[in-house]
Amino acid sequence: QQQVKQSPQSLIVQKGGISIINCAYENTAFDYFPWYQQFPGKGPALLIAIRPDVSEKKEGRFTISFNKSAKQFSLHIMDSQPGDSATYFCAASRDTGRRALTFGSGTRLQVQP
Amino acid sequence: GAGVSQSPSNKVTEKGKDVELRCDPISGHTALYWYRQSLGQGLEFLIYFQGNSAPDKSGLPSDRFSAERTGGSVSTLTIQRTQQEDSAVYLCASTGQGAGGYTFGSGTRLTVV
């Protein structure tokens, strides 16, 4: 019930392309869904987050799409750049983020120049 | 401080020894979390402190693991009688009163030899 399943495990995209990472959750009590970006040797950093009252949220080149009925959400990175090469984690929690986050297993994104 | 500070950044210890990992959260942040990240894996929740409430210890993998938070600020994660499977990056994060994303430190890389 606490799992968040993330795919793919790794992704290679050409510069300028669209990167898409998917996550699925089981616990219907989850009500806060952030995405984190992690560079080697650094801690994860919050990228963008969504709550289930909206189906999409966009910040710059990053968009979260949320499907409450399917219990799925995804991260789209438009016009992917080599600097976007990092590991991306989806996560979920209850009580609008006041509870501990449950993280997906991560997606290693490589954007080729 | 400006960010979450963790020390040491790297720690090599012999199997069976005890280790202490330190986290200094952002000033004023009431919630503090410890996570463990094994090589190429996602983040595994360990323990959560919120203000003066009793900590949520549900993620601690064994009784060799313990943590405390003194004065609502600095936290220490202690691992007793370390085992090789304890080798991982231990990440600390803090958040403010409002719901929302964590600010992570850069982690302590623990290697048990």
CSV table of C-alpha atoms in Angstrom, one decimal:
chain,number,residue,atom,x,y,z
A,1,GLN,CA,0.0,0.0,0.0
A,2,GLN,CA,2.9,2.3,0.6
A,3,GLN,CA,4.7,1.6,-2.7
A,4,VAL,CA,5.4,4.0,-5.4
A,5,LYS,CA,6.5,2.3,-8.7
A,6,GLN,CA,8.6,4.3,-11.1
A,7,SER,CA,9.6,3.6,-14.7
A,8,PRO,CA,11.7,3.5,-16.7
A,9,GLN,CA,14.8,2.7,-14.7
A,10,SER,CA,16.9,4.6,-17.2
A,11,LEU,CA,16.2,6.8,-20.2
A,12,ILE,CA,18.3,8.2,-23.0
A,13,VAL,CA,16.9,11.2,-24.9
A,14,GLN,CA,18.4,13.4,-27.6
A,15,LYS,CA,18.9,17.1,-26.9
A,16,GLY,CA,15.6,19.0,-27.6
A,17,GLY,CA,13.5,15.9,-27.1
A,18,ILE,CA,10.8,15.1,-24.5
A,19,SER,CA,11.7,13.0,-21.5
A,20,ILE,CA,8.8,11.2,-19.9
A,21,ILE,CA,9.0,9.4,-16.5
A,22,ASN,CA,6.0,7.5,-15.1
A,23,CYS,CA,4.9,6.7,-11.5
A,24,ALA,CA,2.1,4.7,-10.1
A,25,TYR,CA,0.9,4.5,-6.5
A,26,GLU,CA,-1.4,2.3,-4.5
A,27,ASN,CA,-2.4,4.2,-1.4
A,28,THR,CA,-5.4,6.3,-2.1
A,29,ALA,CA,-4.7,8.4,1.0
A,30,PHE,CA,-1.7,10.0,-0.8
A,31,ASP,CA,-2.4,13.6,-1.5
A,32,TYR,CA,0.9,15.2,-2.3
A,33,PHE,CA,3.1,14.1,-5.3
A,34,PRO,CA,6.5,15.8,-5.7
A,35,TRP,CA,9.3,15.1,-8.1
A,36,TYR,CA,13.0,15.4,-7.1
A,37,GLN,CA,16.1,15.8,-9.2
A,38,GLN,CA,19.4,14.4,-8.0
A,39,PHE,CA,22.9,15.1,-9.3
A,40,PRO,CA,25.8,12.8,-8.4
A,41,GLY,CA,27.2,13.5,-4.9
A,42,LYS,CA,24.2,15.8,-4.0
A,43,GLY,CA,21.0,15.3,-2.1
A,44,PRO,CA,17.8,15.3,-4.1
A,45,ALA,CA,16.2,18.8,-4.8
A,46,LEU,CA,12.5,19.5,-5.2
A,47,LEU,CA,11.7,20.1,-8.9
A,48,ILE,CA,7.9,20.4,-9.0
A,49,ALA,CA,4.9,19.0,-7.0
A,50,ILE,CA,1.2,18.5,-7.5
A,51,ARG,CA,-1.9,17.9,-5.4
A,52,PRO,CA,-4.7,15.7,-6.7
A,53,ASP,CA,-7.2,18.5,-7.2
A,54,VAL,CA,-5.5,19.4,-10.5
A,55,SER,CA,-4.7,17.2,-13.4
A,56,GLU,CA,-1.6,19.1,-14.7
A,57,LYS,CA,1.0,21.5,-13.4
A,58,LYS,CA,3.6,23.2,-15.5
A,59,GLU,CA,6.7,25.0,-14.4
A,60,GLY,CA,9.0,26.1,-17.2
A,61,ARG,CA,10.0,23.0,-19.2
A,62,PHE,CA,8.7,20.7,-16.5
A,63,THR,CA,5.1,19.4,-16.4
A,64,ILE,CA,3.4,16.9,-14.1
A,65,SER,CA,0.4,15.1,-15.4
A,66,PHE,CA,-1.8,13.5,-12.8
A,67,ASN,CA,-4.5,10.8,-13.3
A,68,LYS,CA,-6.3,10.3,-10.0
A,69,SER,CA,-8.6,7.4,-11.3
A,70,ALA,CA,-5.6,5.5,-12.6
A,71,LYS,CA,-3.4,6.4,-9.6
A,72,GLN,CA,-0.7,7.5,-11.9
A,73,PHE,CA,1.4,10.6,-12.4
A,74,SER,CA,4.2,11.5,-14.8
A,75,LEU,CA,6.9,14.0,-15.3
A,76,HIS,CA,7.5,15.5,-18.8
A,77,ILE,CA,10.6,17.4,-19.5
A,78,MET,CA,10.2,19.4,-22.7
A,79,ASP,CA,13.2,20.5,-24.8
A,80,SER,CA,15.5,18.3,-22.8
A,81,GLN,CA,19.0,19.6,-22.3
A,82,PRO,CA,22.3,17.9,-21.4
A,83,GLY,CA,22.1,19.8,-18.1
A,84,ASP,CA,18.9,17.9,-17.3
A,85,SER,CA,21.0,14.7,-17.1
A,86,ALA,CA,20.4,13.4,-13.5
A,87,THR,CA,18.4,10.9,-11.5
A,88,TYR,CA,14.7,11.8,-11.0
A,89,PHE,CA,12.6,10.4,-8.2
A,90,CYS,CA,8.8,10.6,-7.9
A,91,ALA,CA,7.4,10.5,-4.4
A,92,ALA,CA,4.1,10.6,-2.5
A,93,SER,CA,2.8,11.3,0.9
A,94,ARG,CA,-0.3,11.9,3.0
A,95,ASP,CA,-1.6,15.0,4.8
A,96,THR,CA,-0.5,17.3,2.1
A,97,GLY,CA,3.2,16.5,2.5
A,98,ARG,CA,3.3,16.6,6.3
A,99,ARG,CA,4.0,12.9,6.4
A,100,ALA,CA,7.2,11.1,5.4
A,101,LEU,CA,7.5,10.8,1.6
A,102,THR,CA,7.5,7.4,0.0
A,103,PHE,CA,9.9,7.5,-3.0
A,104,GLY,CA,10.0,5.7,-6.3
A,105,SER,CA,13.2,3.8,-7.2
A,106,GLY,CA,14.5,6.5,-9.5
A,107,THR,CA,15.1,7.1,-13.2
A,108,ARG,CA,18.5,7.9,-14.5
A,109,LEU,CA,18.1,10.3,-17.4
A,110,GLN,CA,20.8,11.0,-19.9
A,111,VAL,CA,20.3,13.7,-22.5
A,112,GLN,CA,22.7,13.4,-25.4
A,113,PRO,CA,24.0,16.5,-27.1
B,1,GLY,CA,21.9,28.1,8.1
B,2,ALA,CA,21.4,28.4,4.4
B,3,GLY,CA,20.9,24.8,3.8
B,4,VAL,CA,20.8,21.4,5.5
B,5,SER,CA,24.3,20.5,6.7
B,6,GLN,CA,25.4,16.9,7.2
B,7,SER,CA,28.7,15.6,8.7
B,8,PRO,CA,30.9,13.8,8.0
B,9,SER,CA,30.5,13.7,4.3
B,10,ASN,CA,32.2,10.4,4.1
B,11,LYS,CA,32.8,7.7,6.8
B,12,VAL,CA,34.6,4.5,6.6
B,13,THR,CA,34.2,2.2,9.6
B,14,GLU,CA,35.1,-1.3,10.5
B,15,LYS,CA,32.3,-3.9,10.8
B,16,GLY,CA,31.1,-4.0,14.4
B,17,LYS,CA,32.0,-0.4,15.3
B,18,ASP,CA,29.4,2.2,16.2
B,19,VAL,CA,29.0,5.4,14.1
B,20,GLU,CA,27.2,8.7,14.6
B,21,LEU,CA,26.0,10.8,11.7
B,22,ARG,CA,25.0,14.4,12.2
B,23,CYS,CA,22.4,16.6,10.6
B,24,ASP,CA,22.0,20.3,11.1
B,25,PRO,CA,18.7,21.4,9.5
B,26,ILE,CA,17.6,24.8,8.2
B,27,SER,CA,17.0,27.2,11.1
B,28,GLY,CA,13.3,27.3,12.0
B,29,HIS,CA,12.4,24.1,10.2
B,30,THR,CA,10.3,22.0,12.5
B,31,ALA,CA,10.3,18.7,10.7
B,32,LEU,CA,13.5,16.6,10.2
B,33,TYR,CA,13.7,13.3,8.2
B,34,TRP,CA,16.4,10.7,7.8
B,35,TYR,CA,16.5,8.5,4.7
B,36,ARG,CA,18.9,5.9,3.4
B,37,GLN,CA,20.0,5.5,-0.2
B,38,SER,CA,21.8,2.4,-1.3
B,39,LEU,CA,23.8,2.4,-4.5
B,40,GLY,CA,21.5,2.9,-7.5
B,41,GLN,CA,18.4,2.6,-5.3
B,42,GLY,CA,15.6,4.8,-4.2
B,43,LEU,CA,15.3,6.5,-0.8
B,44,GLU,CA,14.3,4.4,2.1
B,45,PHE,CA,12.6,6.3,5.0
B,46,LEU,CA,14.2,5.8,8.4
B,47,ILE,CA,12.8,8.2,11.0
B,48,TYR,CA,10.9,11.5,11.2
B,49,PHE,CA,10.9,14.2,13.9
B,50,GLN,CA,8.1,16.8,14.0
B,51,GLY,CA,8.5,19.5,16.6
B,52,ASN,CA,8.0,18.1,20.1
B,53,SER,CA,6.0,15.1,19.0
B,54,ALA,CA,7.2,11.6,19.5
B,55,PRO,CA,9.3,10.6,16.4
B,56,ASP,CA,8.0,8.3,13.8
B,57,LYS,CA,10.5,5.4,14.0
B,58,SER,CA,8.6,3.1,11.7
B,59,GLY,CA,11.3,3.0,9.1
B,60,LEU,CA,14.3,2.0,11.2
B,61,PRO,CA,15.5,-1.4,9.9
B,62,SER,CA,16.7,-2.8,13.2
B,63,ASP,CA,17.3,-1.9,16.9
B,64,ARG,CA,20.9,-1.1,16.0
B,65,PHE,CA,19.6,2.1,14.5
B,66,SER,CA,18.5,5.0,16.7
B,67,ALA,CA,18.2,8.8,16.3
B,68,GLU,CA,17.7,11.8,18.5
B,69,ARG,CA,17.0,15.4,17.9
B,70,THR,CA,18.2,17.8,20.6
B,71,GLY,CA,16.5,21.1,21.2
B,72,GLY,CA,14.4,20.8,18.1
B,73,SER,CA,17.4,21.4,15.9
B,74,VAL,CA,20.4,19.2,15.4
B,75,SER,CA,19.8,15.4,14.9
B,76,THR,CA,22.2,12.5,15.3
B,77,LEU,CA,21.6,9.1,13.7
B,78,THR,CA,23.5,6.3,15.5
B,79,ILE,CA,24.2,2.9,14.0
B,80,GLN,CA,25.5,0.4,16.5
B,81,ARG,CA,27.6,-2.7,15.6
B,82,THR,CA,27.7,-1.7,12.0
B,83,GLN,CA,27.3,-4.4,9.3
B,84,GLN,CA,28.3,-4.3,5.6
B,85,GLU,CA,24.7,-4.0,4.5
B,86,ASP,CA,24.6,-0.7,6.4
B,87,SER,CA,26.8,0.8,3.7
B,88,ALA,CA,24.8,3.5,2.0
B,89,VAL,CA,24.3,7.2,1.7
B,90,TYR,CA,22.4,8.6,4.7
B,91,LEU,CA,20.4,11.7,3.8
B,92,CYS,CA,18.8,14.2,6.1
B,93,ALA,CA,16.0,16.6,5.1
B,94,SER,CA,14.1,19.3,6.8
B,95,THR,CA,10.8,21.2,6.1
B,96,GLY,CA,9.1,24.2,7.6
B,97,GLN,CA,5.7,24.5,9.1
B,98,GLY,CA,3.8,24.4,5.9
B,99,ALA,CA,3.4,21.3,3.8
B,100,GLY,CA,5.7,20.9,1.0
B,101,GLY,CA,9.0,19.8,-0.3
B,102,TYR,CA,12.0,18.7,1.7
B,103,THR,CA,15.4,20.4,1.6
B,104,PHE,CA,18.0,17.6,1.6
B,105,GLY,CA,21.5,17.7,2.8
B,106,SER,CA,24.3,16.3,0.6
B,107,GLY,CA,24.4,13.1,2.7
B,108,THR,CA,26.9,11.0,4.5
B,109,ARG,CA,28.4,8.2,2.5
B,110,LEU,CA,29.0,5.3,5.0
B,111,THR,CA,31.2,2.4,4.0
B,112,VAL,CA,31.5,-0.5,6.4
B,113,VAL,CA,34.6,-2.7,5.7
